[in-house]
Amino acid sequence: MKRILLSVAGLAAIGTPAFAADLAPRSYVPTKAPPMVSPAYDWSGFYVGINGGGGWNRNCWSNTSFFGTAVIPSAAEGCGTGSGGTVGGQIGYRWQSASWVFGVEAQGNWANLSGSSTSLVFPNISNQSNVDSFGLFTGQIGYAWNNVLLYVKGGAAVTGNQYSSWSIPTGAELSSANDTRWGGTVGVGFEYGFAPDWSVALEYDHLFMGTDNVAFTGVTAANLGVNTRNEDIGQDIDLVTARINYRFGATGISKY
């Protein structure tokens, strides 16, 4: 009996480690979480910014009256081009749906786009023009590749203009006029978001300002305050500006 007990005890001692090894818990290997993708750039929200650049204007003149006497048909005096700088600001709002970005914007600029041309009707007179301000009120639609946005825009434009006539032989100013006119604009821009709430852009705009009839008033002692002539003046403007915008409440959207 004693031998049987010893044999059973020996077998138990031999089998216990193997059995215990079989029952030992397997080591736990945690499942790896999917890598996090960098936050997508969100173009939605209100923004304000400043812009600066240059522009070119083209003005075509036709004389329609001279000292109150109508000129029929009107006499084409030719076209002149001008150029200069501009600086201003913009405010707008954008909202994003998938990769499409929609927006509205108002922009106001000071400008100095000036030029002159010699009249084909009055060869001793130089016609001068200057666009001293403009505003744009536009809608936008664009497509975004994360923090890169390509957009087109269009809407209304308004310009403030100054005109004058000068004697070529004497260099004296003869008459002057000014007007504010409304027209249309189309443009295209490329914008890059370099921080969640900051972006820079390069934009081109063309302004179709149509033709206005402008009344000139004499500035010399002989004709001070007298309506000396009327001109149909057609206007087109091209603008290239660099812009920087700050967007309020900008956030990224984390994606996995």
mmCIF file of C-alpha atoms in Angstrom:
data_model
loop_
_atom_site.group_PDB
_atom_site.id
_atom_site.type_symbol
_atom_site.label_atom_id
_atom_site.label_comp_id
_atom_site.label_asym_id
_atom_site.label_seq_id
_atom_site.Cartn_x
_atom_site.Cartn_y
_atom_site.Cartn_z
ATOM 1 C CA MET A 1 0.000 0.000 0.000
ATOM 2 C CA LYS A 2 2.857 2.242 0.884
ATOM 3 C CA ARG A 3 4.438 1.594 -2.527
ATOM 4 C CA ILE A 4 1.201 2.446 -4.332
ATOM 5 C CA LEU A 5 0.901 5.748 -2.467
ATOM 6 C CA LEU A 6 4.491 6.628 -3.257
ATOM 7 C CA SER A 7 3.974 5.747 -6.921
ATOM 8 C CA VAL A 8 0.837 7.904 -7.153
ATOM 9 C CA ALA A 9 2.614 10.793 -5.426
ATOM 10 C CA GLY A 10 5.565 10.479 -7.829
ATOM 11 C CA LEU A 11 3.299 10.489 -10.860
ATOM 12 C CA ALA A 12 1.458 13.491 -9.505
ATOM 13 C CA ALA A 13 4.748 15.332 -8.964
ATOM 14 C CA ILE A 14 5.841 14.537 -12.524
ATOM 15 C CA GLY A 15 2.499 15.441 -14.167
ATOM 16 C CA THR A 16 1.722 18.591 -12.240
ATOM 17 C CA PRO A 17 4.231 20.910 -14.001
ATOM 18 C CA ALA A 18 3.115 19.742 -17.451
ATOM 19 C CA PHE A 19 -0.542 20.155 -16.544
ATOM 20 C CA ALA A 20 0.140 23.556 -15.005
ATOM 21 C CA ALA A 21 2.025 24.602 -18.109
ATOM 22 C CA ASP A 22 -0.948 23.583 -20.248
ATOM 23 C CA LEU A 23 -3.257 25.691 -18.082
ATOM 24 C CA ALA A 24 -0.996 28.785 -17.930
ATOM 25 C CA PRO A 25 -2.628 31.868 -19.441
ATOM 26 C CA ARG A 26 -1.374 32.843 -22.860
ATOM 27 C CA SER A 27 0.371 36.192 -23.057
ATOM 28 C CA TYR A 28 -1.961 39.049 -24.294
ATOM 29 C CA VAL A 29 -0.937 40.894 -27.434
ATOM 30 C CA PRO A 30 -2.969 44.123 -27.752
ATOM 31 C CA THR A 31 -4.563 44.904 -31.105
ATOM 32 C CA LYS A 32 -2.838 47.818 -32.822
ATOM 33 C CA ALA A 33 -5.036 50.936 -33.244
ATOM 34 C CA PRO A 34 -5.312 52.302 -36.757
ATOM 35 C CA PRO A 35 -2.936 55.188 -37.414
ATOM 36 C CA MET A 36 -4.411 58.669 -37.108
ATOM 37 C CA VAL A 37 -4.532 60.762 -40.250
ATOM 38 C CA SER A 38 -3.601 64.435 -40.033
ATOM 39 C CA PRO A 39 -6.644 66.678 -39.552
ATOM 40 C CA ALA A 40 -8.319 67.807 -42.778
ATOM 41 C CA TYR A 41 -8.311 71.551 -43.407
ATOM 42 C CA ASP A 42 -11.707 73.162 -42.931
ATOM 43 C CA TRP A 43 -12.450 76.277 -45.033
ATOM 44 C CA SER A 44 -15.767 77.061 -43.314
ATOM 45 C CA GLY A 45 -16.319 80.257 -41.336
ATOM 46 C CA PHE A 46 -16.127 84.044 -41.366
ATOM 47 C CA TYR A 47 -12.856 85.640 -42.432
ATOM 48 C CA VAL A 48 -11.265 89.064 -42.815
ATOM 49 C CA GLY A 49 -8.124 90.021 -44.663
ATOM 50 C CA ILE A 50 -6.014 92.550 -46.497
ATOM 51 C CA ASN A 51 -4.829 92.610 -50.095
ATOM 52 C CA GLY A 52 -2.431 94.526 -52.299
ATOM 53 C CA GLY A 53 -1.207 94.454 -55.855
ATOM 54 C CA GLY A 54 -1.570 96.209 -59.166
ATOM 55 C CA GLY A 55 -3.968 96.795 -62.006
ATOM 56 C CA TRP A 56 -4.491 98.085 -65.524
ATOM 57 C CA ASN A 57 -7.429 100.078 -66.845
ATOM 58 C CA ARG A 58 -8.533 100.828 -70.388
ATOM 59 C CA ASN A 59 -10.726 103.834 -71.147
ATOM 60 C CA CYS A 60 -12.215 104.621 -74.562
ATOM 61 C CA TRP A 61 -13.562 108.162 -75.126
ATOM 62 C CA SER A 62 -16.203 109.455 -77.575
ATOM 63 C CA ASN A 63 -17.201 113.114 -77.650
ATOM 64 C CA THR A 64 -20.993 113.567 -77.536
ATOM 65 C CA SER A 65 -21.250 117.344 -76.979
ATOM 66 C CA PHE A 66 -19.059 120.444 -77.057
ATOM 67 C CA PHE A 67 -20.075 123.477 -74.968
ATOM 68 C CA GLY A 68 -23.675 122.290 -74.925
ATOM 69 C CA THR A 69 -23.908 121.487 -78.637
ATOM 70 C CA ALA A 70 -24.603 117.828 -79.375
ATOM 71 C CA VAL A 71 -22.122 115.997 -81.578
ATOM 72 C CA ILE A 72 -24.067 113.584 -83.806
ATOM 73 C CA PRO A 73 -22.797 111.019 -84.401
ATOM 74 C CA SER A 74 -20.394 110.966 -81.493
ATOM 75 C CA ALA A 75 -16.728 111.440 -82.387
ATOM 76 C CA ALA A 76 -14.332 108.709 -81.230
ATOM 77 C CA GLU A 77 -11.320 110.196 -79.459
ATOM 78 C CA GLY A 78 -9.451 106.915 -79.008
ATOM 79 C CA CYS A 79 -8.513 104.699 -76.080
ATOM 80 C CA GLY A 80 -5.914 105.010 -73.361
ATOM 81 C CA THR A 81 -4.489 102.569 -70.860
ATOM 82 C CA GLY A 82 -3.283 103.184 -67.338
ATOM 83 C CA SER A 83 -1.711 101.220 -64.533
ATOM 84 C CA GLY A 84 -0.851 101.539 -60.878
ATOM 85 C CA GLY A 85 -1.142 100.034 -57.439
ATOM 86 C CA THR A 86 -3.956 99.117 -55.104
ATOM 87 C CA VAL A 87 -4.389 98.122 -51.453
ATOM 88 C CA GLY A 88 -7.482 97.253 -49.475
ATOM 89 C CA GLY A 89 -9.357 94.709 -47.431
ATOM 90 C CA GLN A 90 -11.997 92.008 -47.674
ATOM 91 C CA ILE A 91 -14.529 90.264 -45.449
ATOM 92 C CA GLY A 92 -16.465 87.133 -46.253
ATOM 93 C CA TYR A 93 -17.974 83.829 -45.251
ATOM 94 C CA ARG A 94 -17.372 80.311 -46.616
ATOM 95 C CA TRP A 95 -18.970 76.955 -46.019
ATOM 96 C CA GLN A 96 -17.581 73.597 -47.105
ATOM 97 C CA SER A 97 -19.421 70.481 -48.286
ATOM 98 C CA ALA A 98 -17.053 67.559 -48.868
ATOM 99 C CA SER A 99 -14.374 69.095 -51.116
ATOM 100 C CA TRP A 100 -16.606 71.874 -52.474
ATOM 101 C CA VAL A 101 -16.343 75.324 -50.949
ATOM 102 C CA PHE A 102 -18.948 78.094 -51.375
ATOM 103 C CA GLY A 103 -18.711 81.681 -50.217
ATOM 104 C CA VAL A 104 -19.669 85.337 -50.390
ATOM 105 C CA GLU A 105 -17.291 88.282 -50.075
ATOM 106 C CA ALA A 106 -17.176 92.083 -49.983
ATOM 107 C CA GLN A 107 -13.952 93.890 -50.884
ATOM 108 C CA GLY A 108 -13.005 97.572 -50.822
ATOM 109 C CA ASN A 109 -9.776 99.049 -52.211
ATOM 110 C CA TRP A 110 -7.950 102.303 -52.624
ATOM 111 C CA ALA A 111 -6.306 102.488 -56.073
ATOM 112 C CA ASN A 112 -4.208 104.704 -58.305
ATOM 113 C CA LEU A 113 -4.699 103.310 -61.825
ATOM 114 C CA SER A 114 -3.915 106.310 -64.003
ATOM 115 C CA GLY A 115 -3.187 106.841 -67.685
ATOM 116 C CA SER A 116 -3.616 109.265 -70.579
ATOM 117 C CA SER A 117 -4.049 109.438 -74.337
ATOM 118 C CA THR A 118 -4.050 112.151 -76.980
ATOM 119 C CA SER A 119 -7.501 112.959 -78.357
ATOM 120 C CA LEU A 120 -8.016 112.031 -82.008
ATOM 121 C CA VAL A 121 -10.653 114.777 -82.272
ATOM 122 C CA PHE A 122 -8.802 117.516 -80.374
ATOM 123 C CA PRO A 123 -5.122 116.781 -81.112
ATOM 124 C CA ASN A 124 -3.880 119.463 -78.695
ATOM 125 C CA ILE A 125 -5.720 117.863 -75.778
ATOM 126 C CA SER A 126 -4.585 114.984 -73.568
ATOM 127 C CA ASN A 127 -7.383 112.964 -71.951
ATOM 128 C CA GLN A 128 -6.424 111.614 -68.535
ATOM 129 C CA SER A 129 -8.205 109.138 -66.275
ATOM 130 C CA ASN A 130 -7.605 107.690 -62.843
ATOM 131 C CA VAL A 131 -9.398 104.885 -60.984
ATOM 132 C CA ASP A 132 -8.980 105.929 -57.356
ATOM 133 C CA SER A 133 -11.133 103.282 -55.657
ATOM 134 C CA PHE A 134 -13.193 100.166 -56.320
ATOM 135 C CA GLY A 135 -15.374 97.647 -54.546
ATOM 136 C CA LEU A 136 -16.306 94.033 -55.342
ATOM 137 C CA PHE A 137 -19.358 92.133 -54.085
ATOM 138 C CA THR A 138 -19.045 88.526 -55.186
ATOM 139 C CA GLY A 139 -20.089 84.929 -54.761
ATOM 140 C CA GLN A 140 -17.497 82.139 -54.860
ATOM 141 C CA ILE A 141 -17.323 78.455 -55.672
ATOM 142 C CA GLY A 142 -14.165 76.423 -55.230
ATOM 143 C CA TYR A 143 -12.673 72.962 -54.872
ATOM 144 C CA ALA A 144 -10.323 72.104 -52.004
ATOM 145 C CA TRP A 145 -7.503 69.616 -51.772
ATOM 146 C CA ASN A 146 -7.152 69.703 -47.984
ATOM 147 C CA ASN A 147 -5.440 73.081 -47.348
ATOM 148 C CA VAL A 148 -5.219 74.084 -51.030
ATOM 149 C CA LEU A 149 -8.221 75.865 -52.579
ATOM 150 C CA LEU A 150 -8.859 76.801 -56.203
ATOM 151 C CA TYR A 151 -11.899 79.050 -56.687
ATOM 152 C CA VAL A 152 -13.764 81.205 -59.177
ATOM 153 C CA LYS A 153 -15.851 84.255 -58.290
ATOM 154 C CA GLY A 154 -18.277 86.666 -59.883
ATOM 155 C CA GLY A 155 -20.653 89.471 -59.039
ATOM 156 C CA ALA A 156 -20.944 93.251 -58.943
ATOM 157 C CA ALA A 157 -18.217 95.902 -59.076
ATOM 158 C CA VAL A 158 -18.174 99.636 -58.414
ATOM 159 C CA THR A 159 -15.403 102.113 -59.295
ATOM 160 C CA GLY A 160 -14.634 105.712 -58.373
ATOM 161 C CA ASN A 161 -13.061 107.640 -61.267
ATOM 162 C CA GLN A 162 -11.481 111.008 -61.946
ATOM 163 C CA TYR A 163 -11.077 112.466 -65.444
ATOM 164 C CA SER A 164 -9.377 115.582 -66.777
ATOM 165 C CA SER A 165 -8.393 117.272 -70.024
ATOM 166 C CA TRP A 166 -5.048 119.034 -70.415
ATOM 167 C CA SER A 167 -3.580 121.350 -73.014
ATOM 168 C CA ILE A 168 -0.573 119.636 -74.587
ATOM 169 C CA PRO A 169 1.147 122.904 -75.693
ATOM 170 C CA THR A 170 0.801 124.704 -72.333
ATOM 171 C CA GLY A 171 0.430 121.834 -69.851
ATOM 172 C CA ALA A 172 -2.573 123.581 -68.263
ATOM 173 C CA GLU A 173 -5.638 121.722 -67.016
ATOM 174 C CA LEU A 174 -8.734 122.679 -69.020
ATOM 175 C CA SER A 175 -11.613 120.703 -67.531
ATOM 176 C CA SER A 176 -12.349 117.882 -65.093
ATOM 177 C CA ALA A 177 -15.029 115.377 -64.136
ATOM 178 C CA ASN A 178 -15.631 112.404 -61.888
ATOM 179 C CA ASP A 179 -18.088 109.546 -61.667
ATOM 180 C CA THR A 180 -19.004 106.448 -59.720
ATOM 181 C CA ARG A 181 -20.132 103.572 -61.881
ATOM 182 C CA TRP A 182 -21.411 100.025 -61.383
ATOM 183 C CA GLY A 183 -20.533 97.017 -63.471
ATOM 184 C CA GLY A 184 -19.662 93.340 -63.181
ATOM 185 C CA THR A 185 -16.610 91.259 -62.308
ATOM 186 C CA VAL A 186 -15.293 87.717 -62.718
ATOM 187 C CA GLY A 187 -12.152 86.291 -61.176
ATOM 188 C CA VAL A 188 -10.119 83.254 -60.226
ATOM 189 C CA GLY A 189 -7.925 82.606 -57.207
ATOM 190 C CA PHE A 190 -5.511 80.120 -55.659
ATOM 191 C CA GLU A 191 -5.418 79.990 -51.848
ATOM 192 C CA TYR A 192 -3.152 78.089 -49.454
ATOM 193 C CA GLY A 193 -3.898 77.512 -45.775
ATOM 194 C CA PHE A 194 -0.610 77.576 -43.880
ATOM 195 C CA ALA A 195 -2.243 77.394 -40.418
ATOM 196 C CA PRO A 196 -5.721 76.381 -39.178
ATOM 197 C CA ASP A 197 -6.876 80.017 -39.192
ATOM 198 C CA TRP A 198 -4.518 81.718 -41.698
ATOM 199 C CA SER A 199 -4.292 81.521 -45.475
ATOM 200 C CA VAL A 200 -2.628 83.376 -48.349
ATOM 201 C CA ALA A 201 -3.948 83.733 -51.895
ATOM 202 C CA LEU A 202 -3.169 85.071 -55.337
ATOM 203 C CA GLU A 203 -6.165 86.388 -57.288
ATOM 204 C CA TYR A 204 -6.948 87.783 -60.740
ATOM 205 C CA ASP A 205 -10.105 89.814 -61.453
ATOM 206 C CA HIS A 206 -11.526 91.436 -64.576
ATOM 207 C CA LEU A 207 -14.014 94.299 -64.187
ATOM 208 C CA PHE A 208 -16.550 95.037 -66.923
ATOM 209 C CA MET A 209 -17.596 98.611 -66.175
ATOM 210 C CA GLY A 210 -19.492 99.499 -69.335
ATOM 211 C CA THR A 211 -19.884 103.038 -70.735
ATOM 212 C CA ASP A 212 -21.050 106.163 -68.899
ATOM 213 C CA ASN A 213 -21.726 109.635 -70.256
ATOM 214 C CA VAL A 214 -19.532 112.012 -68.269
ATOM 215 C CA ALA A 215 -20.001 115.816 -68.110
ATOM 216 C CA PHE A 216 -16.802 117.894 -67.940
ATOM 217 C CA THR A 217 -16.644 121.253 -66.170
ATOM 218 C CA GLY A 218 -14.143 123.959 -67.059
ATOM 219 C CA VAL A 219 -11.435 124.851 -64.539
ATOM 220 C CA THR A 220 -9.817 127.856 -66.262
ATOM 221 C CA ALA A 221 -10.765 131.472 -65.593
ATOM 222 C CA ALA A 222 -12.470 131.717 -68.989
ATOM 223 C CA ASN A 223 -14.807 128.760 -68.527
ATOM 224 C CA LEU A 224 -14.844 128.108 -64.781
ATOM 225 C CA GLY A 225 -17.844 125.969 -63.849
ATOM 226 C CA VAL A 226 -19.107 125.757 -67.452
ATOM 227 C CA ASN A 227 -20.044 122.452 -69.059
ATOM 228 C CA THR A 228 -17.348 122.307 -71.737
ATOM 229 C CA ARG A 229 -17.944 118.817 -73.156
ATOM 230 C CA ASN A 230 -19.594 115.451 -72.610
ATOM 231 C CA GLU A 231 -17.844 112.167 -73.214
ATOM 232 C CA ASP A 232 -19.008 108.566 -73.457
ATOM 233 C CA ILE A 233 -16.239 106.755 -71.578
ATOM 234 C CA GLY A 234 -16.023 102.971 -71.643
ATOM 235 C CA GLN A 235 -13.981 101.236 -68.964
ATOM 236 C CA ASP A 236 -12.414 97.802 -68.356
ATOM 237 C CA ILE A 237 -10.020 96.931 -65.525
ATOM 238 C CA ASP A 238 -7.700 94.002 -64.807
ATOM 239 C CA LEU A 239 -6.409 93.366 -61.284
ATOM 240 C CA VAL A 240 -3.822 91.025 -59.761
ATOM 241 C CA THR A 241 -3.649 90.979 -55.959
ATOM 242 C CA ALA A 242 -1.979 89.000 -53.198
ATOM 243 C CA ARG A 243 -4.186 88.392 -50.173
ATOM 244 C CA ILE A 244 -3.898 87.185 -46.584
ATOM 245 C CA ASN A 245 -6.974 86.058 -44.637
ATOM 246 C CA TYR A 246 -7.695 85.262 -40.999
ATOM 247 C CA ARG A 247 -10.603 82.878 -40.394
ATOM 248 C CA PHE A 248 -12.507 82.942 -37.106
ATOM 249 C CA GLY A 249 -13.097 79.687 -35.231
ATOM 250 C CA ALA A 250 -11.175 77.553 -37.731
ATOM 251 C CA THR A 251 -10.811 73.884 -36.740
ATOM 252 C CA GLY A 252 -9.435 70.726 -38.273
ATOM 253 C CA ILE A 253 -11.545 67.537 -38.633
ATOM 254 C CA SER A 254 -9.733 64.402 -37.493
ATOM 255 C CA LYS A 255 -10.108 61.376 -39.797
ATOM 256 C CA TYR A 256 -9.088 57.741 -39.306
#
